Amino acid sequence: DQQVKQNSPSLSVQEGRISILNCDYTNSMFDYFLWYKKYPAEGPTFLISISSIKDKNEDGRFTVFLNKSAKHLSLHIVPSQPGDSAVYFCAASALGDTDKLIFGTGTRLQVFP
Amino acid sequence: DTAVSQTPKYLVTQMGNDKSIKCEQNLGHDTMYWYKQDSKKFLKIMFSYNNKELIINETVPNRFSPKSPDKAHLNLHINSLELGDSAVYFCASSPSGTVTNQPQHFGDGTRLSIL
């Protein structure tokens, strides 16, 4: 029973356009959500996070949106750059269990010129 | 100035052997973790230690034994290796403790292959 799901295994976007990566979760106790970026042969790198008290958090080209009623979050990258090509993992943790991150299976983003 | 470092990066060994993976962090974090990424790319937590104390112990065979000599180190020892142990193992750390909602920082992983 996968509590965090990324239903799109891959996404291809042209440079300069917007990339939208989606994530769904099932556990209503999740209250902290993160996005990690991973290059081949490297570990996941923290990108951006959002607490359940917010519905949007922005950091430069990266914006995360949270829709608690739909148990859905998304990561928007605009404009997309070739260096953004990587695997993106969505992760979540529950109130009172903040050290236990539950990861999705990742979405491979390819940004082409 | 690597923040979370794991050794070795690659480990190839035969079934039945015992092996260890080492992890060190120089971020001054209180909590360290081990994750396993299997062939389906599913990244799942195995253990976490806070100041050398075991906090999280997921359903992991007791052939896996973490050891934390100090809060900057968390090693993973695996006895009687099985084919299903083949995976990439990631170490991570976070400030944690009294500070909640802090992102975890990951090492580059150890790819374990069992022959």
GROMACS .gro file of N, CA, C and O in nm, chain A residues 31-113:
model
  332
   31ASP      N    1   0.159   1.589   0.706
   31ASP     CA    2   0.147   1.733   0.721
   31ASP      C    3   0.270   1.809   0.671
   31ASP      O    4   0.278   1.931   0.685
   32TYR      N    5   0.365   1.737   0.616
   32TYR     CA    6   0.486   1.802   0.565
   32TYR      C    7   0.526   1.728   0.439
   32TYR      O    8   0.534   1.604   0.438
   33PHE      N    9   0.550   1.806   0.333
   33PHE     CA   10   0.574   1.747   0.203
   33PHE      C   11   0.700   1.807   0.142
   33PHE      O   12   0.726   1.927   0.157
   34LEU      N   13   0.776   1.723   0.075
   34LEU     CA   14   0.904   1.767   0.019
   34LEU      C   15   0.917   1.716  -0.124
   34LEU      O   16   0.861   1.613  -0.160
   35TRP      N   17   0.997   1.788  -0.199
   35TRP     CA   18   1.040   1.741  -0.331
   35TRP      C   19   1.192   1.730  -0.329
   35TRP      O   20   1.263   1.820  -0.283
   36TYR      N   21   1.239   1.617  -0.381
   36TYR     CA   22   1.381   1.593  -0.395
   36TYR      C   23   1.411   1.571  -0.542
   36TYR      O   24   1.331   1.517  -0.618
   37LYS      N   25   1.531   1.609  -0.579
   37LYS     CA   26   1.579   1.593  -0.716
   37LYS      C   27   1.698   1.497  -0.712
   37LYS      O   28   1.782   1.507  -0.621
   38LYS      N   29   1.704   1.406  -0.807
   38LYS     CA   30   1.813   1.309  -0.805
   38LYS      C   31   1.874   1.292  -0.944
   38LYS      O   32   1.804   1.259  -1.039
   39TYR      N   33   2.006   1.312  -0.948
   39TYR     CA   34   2.082   1.283  -1.069
   39TYR      C   35   2.135   1.140  -1.059
   39TYR      O   36   2.150   1.086  -0.949
   40PRO      N   37   2.168   1.078  -1.173
   40PRO     CA   38   2.223   0.942  -1.170
   40PRO      C   39   2.349   0.933  -1.085
   40PRO      O   40   2.432   1.024  -1.087
   41ALA      N   41   2.361   0.826  -1.011
   41ALA     CA   42   2.478   0.797  -0.927
   41ALA      C   43   2.499   0.901  -0.816
   41ALA      O   44   2.609   0.910  -0.760
   42GLU      N   45   2.395   0.978  -0.785
   42GLU     CA   46   2.403   1.071  -0.674
   42GLU      C   47   2.285   1.047  -0.581
   42GLU      O   48   2.187   0.983  -0.618
   43GLY      N   49   2.294   1.103  -0.461
   43GLY     CA   50   2.182   1.091  -0.370
   43GLY      C   51   2.077   1.197  -0.398
   43GLY      O   52   2.103   1.295  -0.468
   44PRO      N   53   1.955   1.178  -0.347
   44PRO     CA   54   1.851   1.280  -0.362
   44PRO      C   55   1.895   1.411  -0.297
   44PRO      O   56   1.956   1.411  -0.189
   45THR      N   57   1.863   1.521  -0.364
   45THR     CA   58   1.895   1.655  -0.312
   45THR      C   59   1.766   1.728  -0.283
   45THR      O   60   1.678   1.735  -0.369
   46PHE      N   61   1.755   1.783  -0.163
   46PHE     CA   62   1.634   1.856  -0.125
   46PHE      C   63   1.613   1.976  -0.218
   46PHE      O   64   1.706   2.052  -0.247
   47LEU      N   65   1.488   1.993  -0.261
   47LEU     CA   66   1.455   2.101  -0.354
   47LEU      C   67   1.366   2.205  -0.287
   47LEU      O   68   1.400   2.322  -0.277
   48ILE      N   69   1.252   2.162  -0.240
   48ILE     CA   70   1.155   2.256  -0.183
   48ILE      C   71   1.058   2.176  -0.097
   48ILE      O   72   1.039   2.056  -0.119
   49SER      N   73   0.999   2.242   0.002
   49SER     CA   74   0.902   2.174   0.088
   49SER      C   75   0.782   2.263   0.113
   49SER      O   76   0.782   2.383   0.082
   50ILE      N   77   0.678   2.202   0.170
   50ILE     CA   78   0.560   2.278   0.207
   50ILE      C   79   0.494   2.212   0.327
   50ILE      O   80   0.488   2.089   0.337
   51SER      N   81   0.450   2.296   0.418
   51SER     CA   82   0.377   2.248   0.535
   51SER      C   83   0.228   2.248   0.502
   51SER      O   84   0.182   2.325   0.418
   52SER      N   85   0.152   2.165   0.573
   52SER     CA   86   0.009   2.154   0.543
   52SER      C   87  -0.070   2.278   0.577
   52SER      O   88  -0.187   2.291   0.540
   53ILE      N   89  -0.009   2.374   0.649
   53ILE     CA   90  -0.081   2.497   0.680
   53ILE      C   91  -0.078   2.595   0.562
   53ILE      O   92  -0.144   2.698   0.565
   54LYS      N   93   0.001   2.561   0.461
   54LYS     CA   94   0.010   2.646   0.342
   54LYS      C   95  -0.047   2.572   0.221
   54LYS      O   96  -0.060   2.450   0.222
   55ASP      N   97  -0.077   2.646   0.116
   55ASP     CA   98  -0.116   2.581  -0.008
   55ASP      C   99  -0.020   2.612  -0.122
   55ASP      O  100  -0.034   2.559  -0.232
   56LYS      N  101   0.080   2.694  -0.093
   56LYS     CA  102   0.178   2.727  -0.197
   56LYS      C  103   0.309   2.769  -0.131
   56LYS      O  104   0.309   2.838  -0.029
   57ASN      N  105   0.418   2.726  -0.192
   57ASN     CA  106   0.549   2.773  -0.150
   57ASN      C  107   0.635   2.789  -0.274
   57ASN      O  108   0.637   2.702  -0.361
   58GLU      N  109   0.704   2.901  -0.280
   58GLU     CA  110   0.779   2.934  -0.401
   58GLU      C  111   0.925   2.959  -0.367
   58GLU      O  112   0.958   3.019  -0.265
   59ASP      N  113   1.013   2.911  -0.454
   59ASP     CA  114   1.156   2.934  -0.437
   59ASP      C  115   1.217   2.945  -0.576
   59ASP      O  116   1.247   2.845  -0.641
   60GLY      N  117   1.232   3.069  -0.621
   60GLY     CA  118   1.289   3.090  -0.754
   60GLY      C  119   1.201   3.032  -0.862
   60GLY      O  120   1.082   3.063  -0.871
   61ARG      N  121   1.258   2.944  -0.943
   61ARG     CA  122   1.181   2.883  -1.053
   61ARG      C  123   1.089   2.770  -1.006
   61ARG      O  124   1.013   2.716  -1.086
   62PHE      N  125   1.099   2.734  -0.881
   62PHE     CA  126   1.026   2.618  -0.829
   62PHE      C  127   0.911   2.662  -0.737
   62PHE      O  128   0.931   2.743  -0.647
   63THR      N  129   0.793   2.607  -0.764
   63THR     CA  130   0.677   2.635  -0.681
   63THR      C  131   0.608   2.503  -0.651
   63THR      O  132   0.587   2.422  -0.743
   64VAL      N  133   0.574   2.483  -0.526
   64VAL     CA  134   0.498   2.363  -0.489
   64VAL      C  135   0.359   2.408  -0.446
   64VAL      O  136   0.343   2.505  -0.371
   65PHE      N  137   0.259   2.337  -0.495
   65PHE     CA  138   0.119   2.363  -0.462
   65PHE      C  139   0.064   2.242  -0.386
   65PHE      O  140   0.091   2.128  -0.424
   66LEU      N  141  -0.012   2.270  -0.282
   66LEU     CA  142  -0.072   2.163  -0.203
   66LEU      C  143  -0.224   2.179  -0.201
   66LEU      O  144  -0.275   2.285  -0.166
   67ASN      N  145  -0.294   2.074  -0.238
   67ASN     CA  146  -0.439   2.069  -0.232
   67ASN      C  147  -0.477   1.959  -0.133
   67ASN      O  148  -0.482   1.841  -0.168
   68LYS      N  149  -0.501   1.997  -0.008
   68LYS     CA  150  -0.523   1.898   0.097
   68LYS      C  151  -0.652   1.820   0.077
   68LYS      O  152  -0.659   1.701   0.106
   69SER      N  153  -0.754   1.887   0.029
   69SER     CA  154  -0.882   1.818   0.012
   69SER      C  155  -0.870   1.708  -0.093
   69SER      O  156  -0.933   1.603  -0.083
   70ALA      N  157  -0.786   1.731  -0.193
   70ALA     CA  158  -0.766   1.631  -0.299
   70ALA      C  159  -0.649   1.539  -0.267
   70ALA      O  160  -0.622   1.444  -0.342
   71LYS      N  161  -0.577   1.568  -0.157
   71LYS     CA  162  -0.457   1.493  -0.122
   71LYS      C  163  -0.362   1.489  -0.242
   71LYS      O  164  -0.317   1.382  -0.287
   72HIS      N  165  -0.333   1.608  -0.292
   72HIS     CA  166  -0.254   1.619  -0.413
   72HIS      C  167  -0.156   1.735  -0.399
   72HIS      O  168  -0.190   1.840  -0.346
   73LEU      N  169  -0.033   1.713  -0.446
   73LEU     CA  170   0.059   1.825  -0.456
   73LEU      C  171   0.129   1.819  -0.591
   73LEU      O  172   0.133   1.714  -0.656
   74SER      N  173   0.176   1.936  -0.631
   74SER     CA  174   0.244   1.943  -0.760
   74SER      C  175   0.364   2.035  -0.748
   74SER      O  176   0.368   2.126  -0.665
   75LEU      N  177   0.461   2.008  -0.832
   75LEU     CA  178   0.582   2.090  -0.841
   75LEU      C  179   0.584   2.154  -0.979
   75LEU      O  180   0.575   2.082  -1.080
   76HIS      N  181   0.592   2.287  -0.982
   76HIS     CA  182   0.601   2.359  -1.107
   76HIS      C  183   0.741   2.414  -1.123
   76HIS      O  184   0.795   2.477  -1.030
   77ILE      N  185   0.798   2.392  -1.239
   77ILE     CA  186   0.931   2.446  -1.269
   77ILE      C  187   0.915   2.535  -1.391
   77ILE      O  188   0.875   2.488  -1.499
   78VAL      N  189   0.942   2.664  -1.374
   78VAL     CA  190   0.929   2.752  -1.487
   78VAL      C  191   1.030   2.866  -1.479
   78VAL      O  192   1.042   2.928  -1.374
   79PRO      N  193   1.105   2.894  -1.586
   79PRO     CA  194   1.113   2.813  -1.706
   79PRO      C  195   1.201   2.689  -1.684
   79PRO      O  196   1.297   2.694  -1.608
   80SER      N  197   1.168   2.584  -1.753
   80SER     CA  198   1.248   2.461  -1.742
   80SER      C  199   1.381   2.479  -1.815
   80SER      O  200   1.389   2.544  -1.920
   81GLN      N  201   1.483   2.418  -1.757
   81GLN     CA  202   1.618   2.426  -1.815
   81GLN      C  203   1.673   2.284  -1.833
   81GLN      O  204   1.636   2.193  -1.758
   82PRO      N  205   1.764   2.264  -1.927
   82PRO     CA  206   1.821   2.129  -1.947
   82PRO      C  207   1.880   2.070  -1.819
   82PRO      O  208   1.873   1.949  -1.797
   83GLY      N  209   1.938   2.154  -1.734
   83GLY     CA  210   1.996   2.108  -1.608
   83GLY      C  211   1.893   2.057  -1.510
   83GLY      O  212   1.929   1.994  -1.408
   84ASP      N  213   1.765   2.081  -1.538
   84ASP     CA  214   1.659   2.028  -1.452
   84ASP      C  215   1.630   1.882  -1.481
   84ASP      O  216   1.555   1.817  -1.407
   85SER      N  217   1.687   1.830  -1.587
   85SER     CA  218   1.665   1.689  -1.623
   85SER      C  219   1.719   1.599  -1.512
   85SER      O  220   1.840   1.600  -1.483
   86ALA      N  221   1.631   1.524  -1.449
   86ALA     CA  222   1.665   1.443  -1.333
   86ALA      C  223   1.541   1.363  -1.295
   86ALA      O  224   1.436   1.376  -1.358
   87VAL      N  225   1.554   1.283  -1.191
   87VAL     CA  226   1.437   1.216  -1.134
   87VAL      C  227   1.391   1.297  -1.013
   87VAL      O  228   1.473   1.335  -0.928
   88TYR      N  229   1.262   1.323  -1.006
   88TYR     CA  230   1.206   1.402  -0.897
   88TYR      C  231   1.121   1.312  -0.808
   88TYR      O  232   1.030   1.243  -0.855
   89PHE      N  233   1.153   1.316  -0.678
   89PHE     CA  234   1.079   1.236  -0.580
   89PHE      C  235   0.996   1.328  -0.493
   89PHE      O  236   1.044   1.429  -0.442
   90CYS      N  237   0.874   1.287  -0.473
   90CYS     CA  238   0.785   1.350  -0.377
   90CYS      C  239   0.797   1.270  -0.247
   90CYS      O  240   0.813   1.147  -0.252
   91ALA      N  241   0.793   1.338  -0.133
   91ALA     CA  242   0.802   1.268  -0.004
   91ALA      C  243   0.710   1.336   0.096
   91ALA      O  244   0.679   1.456   0.082
   92ALA      N  245   0.669   1.263   0.197
   92ALA     CA  246   0.578   1.317   0.297
   92ALA      C  247   0.610   1.258   0.433
   92ALA      O  248   0.662   1.147   0.444
   93SER      N  249   0.576   1.335   0.536
   93SER     CA  250   0.587   1.282   0.672
   93SER      C  251   0.464   1.323   0.751
   93SER      O  252   0.396   1.421   0.717
   94ALA      N  253   0.437   1.248   0.855
   94ALA     CA  254   0.315   1.268   0.932
   94ALA      C  255   0.342   1.345   1.060
   94ALA      O  256   0.453   1.343   1.114
   95LEU      N  257   0.240   1.411   1.108
   95LEU     CA  258   0.248   1.483   1.235
   95LEU      C  259   0.290   1.388   1.345
   95LEU      O  260   0.235   1.279   1.359
   96GLY      N  261   0.393   1.426   1.421
   96GLY     CA  262   0.442   1.341   1.528
   96GLY      C  263   0.538   1.233   1.484
   96GLY      O  264   0.590   1.158   1.566
   97ASP      N  265   0.562   1.225   1.355
   97ASP     CA  266   0.651   1.123   1.300
   97ASP      C  267   0.736   1.186   1.191
   97ASP      O  268   0.753   1.130   1.083
   98THR      N  269   0.787   1.304   1.223
   98THR     CA  270   0.848   1.386   1.118
   98THR      C  271   0.976   1.327   1.060
   98THR      O  272   1.017   1.364   0.952
   99ASP      N  273   1.041   1.236   1.134
   99ASP     CA  274   1.164   1.178   1.081
   99ASP      C  275   1.138   1.070   0.978
   99ASP      O  276   1.228   1.031   0.905
  100LYS      N  277   1.019   1.020   0.971
  100LYS     CA  278   0.989   0.909   0.882
  100LYS      C  279   0.933   0.962   0.751
  100LYS      O  280   0.814   0.991   0.739
  101LEU      N  281   1.020   0.975   0.652
  101LEU     CA  282   0.977   1.021   0.520
  101LEU      C  283   0.928   0.904   0.437
  101LEU      O  284   0.995   0.801   0.430
  102ILE      N  285   0.813   0.923   0.376
  102ILE     CA  286   0.758   0.825   0.283
  102ILE      C  287   0.773   0.882   0.143
  102ILE      O  288   0.723   0.991   0.114
  103PHE      N  289   0.844   0.807   0.057
  103PHE     CA  290   0.874   0.856  -0.077
  103PHE      C  291   0.782   0.797  -0.182
  103PHE      O  292   0.736   0.683  -0.170
  104GLY      N  293   0.760   0.874  -0.288
  104GLY     CA  294   0.698   0.822  -0.409
  104GLY      C  295   0.806   0.754  -0.493
  104GLY      O  296   0.924   0.753  -0.456
  105THR      N  297   0.765   0.697  -0.606
  105THR     CA  298   0.859   0.622  -0.689
  105THR      C  299   0.933   0.708  -0.790
  105THR      O  300   1.017   0.659  -0.863
  106GLY      N  301   0.902   0.836  -0.793
  106GLY     CA  302   0.979   0.927  -0.876
  106GLY      C  303   0.922   0.948  -1.015
  106GLY      O  304   0.852   0.863  -1.071
  107THR      N  305   0.951   1.065  -1.071
  107THR     CA  306   0.918   1.099  -1.210
  107THR      C  307   1.046   1.148  -1.277
  107THR      O  308   1.112   1.239  -1.227
  108ARG      N  309   1.077   1.085  -1.389
  108ARG     CA  310   1.197   1.126  -1.462
  108ARG      C  311   1.161   1.240  -1.555
  108ARG      O  312   1.078   1.224  -1.646
  109LEU      N  313   1.221   1.355  -1.532
  109LEU     CA  314   1.197   1.474  -1.615
  109LEU      C  315   1.312   1.490  -1.713
  109LEU      O  316   1.429   1.487  -1.675
  110GLN      N  317   1.275   1.506  -1.839
  110GLN     CA  318   1.374   1.536  -1.941
  110GLN      C  319   1.338   1.669  -2.005
  110GLN      O  320   1.226   1.687  -2.056
  111VAL      N  321   1.431   1.764  -2.000
  111VAL     CA  322   1.412   1.894  -2.062
  111VAL      C  323   1.499   1.900  -2.186
  111VAL      O  324   1.621   1.890  -2.177
  112PHE      N  325   1.435   1.913  -2.303
  112PHE     CA  326   1.511   1.913  -2.427
  112PHE      C  327   1.515   2.053  -2.487
  112PHE      O  328   1.423   2.133  -2.466
  113PRO      N  329   1.622   2.082  -2.563
  113PRO     CA  330   1.639   2.218  -2.620
  113PRO      C  331   1.530   2.252  -2.721
  113PRO      O  332   1.476   2.166  -2.788
   0.00000   0.00000   0.00000
